[in-house]
């Protein structure tokens, strides 16, 4: 999504850290950003602004994150870019499954 939001190029940045028992991954871009109206819909199944998109990517990602006790947050400003933050709980046991 980030690369598609920057057809003329831009900056794609990845940052990670460990905080409060979570692995946190931030992915940000300097792309087109998303309007406030559309930002409210991005996790809805079949919502897309792409002519060839299905609108399932973020909906599935959110579901998978939640199924594993994680979270996904998305902030965006139209014309300035977007940032998605994934919070993935770290295992505290060392047992193999």
PDB file of C-alpha atoms in Angstrom, residues 43-44 56-68 70-72:
ATOM      1  CA  UNK A  43     -10.540  -1.697   8.013  1.00  0.00           C
ATOM      2  CA  UNK A  44     -13.979  -2.459   6.529  1.00  0.00           C
ATOM      3  CA  UNK A  56      -9.471  -7.054   1.928  1.00  0.00           C
ATOM      4  CA  UNK A  57      -5.815  -6.439   2.827  1.00  0.00           C
ATOM      5  CA  UNK A  58      -6.224  -4.214   5.870  1.00  0.00           C
ATOM      6  CA  UNK A  59      -9.398  -5.958   7.024  1.00  0.00           C
ATOM      7  CA  UNK A  60      -7.605  -9.313   7.036  1.00  0.00           C
ATOM      8  CA  UNK A  61      -4.498  -7.844   8.638  1.00  0.00           C
ATOM      9  CA  UNK A  62      -6.573  -6.354  11.457  1.00  0.00           C
ATOM     10  CA  UNK A  63      -8.370  -9.637  12.030  1.00  0.00           C
ATOM     11  CA  UNK A  64      -5.137 -11.651  12.129  1.00  0.00           C
ATOM     12  CA  UNK A  65      -3.523  -9.173  14.510  1.00  0.00           C
ATOM     13  CA  UNK A  66      -6.506  -9.294  16.853  1.00  0.00           C
ATOM     14  CA  UNK A  67      -6.688 -13.117  16.687  1.00  0.00           C
ATOM     15  CA  UNK A  68      -3.120 -13.205  17.992  1.00  0.00           C
ATOM     16  CA  UNK A  70      -2.115  -7.832  18.745  1.00  0.00           C
ATOM     17  CA  UNK A  71      -3.276  -4.511  17.452  1.00  0.00           C
ATOM     18  CA  UNK A  72      -3.012  -2.316  14.407  1.00  0.00           C
TER      19      UNK A  72
END
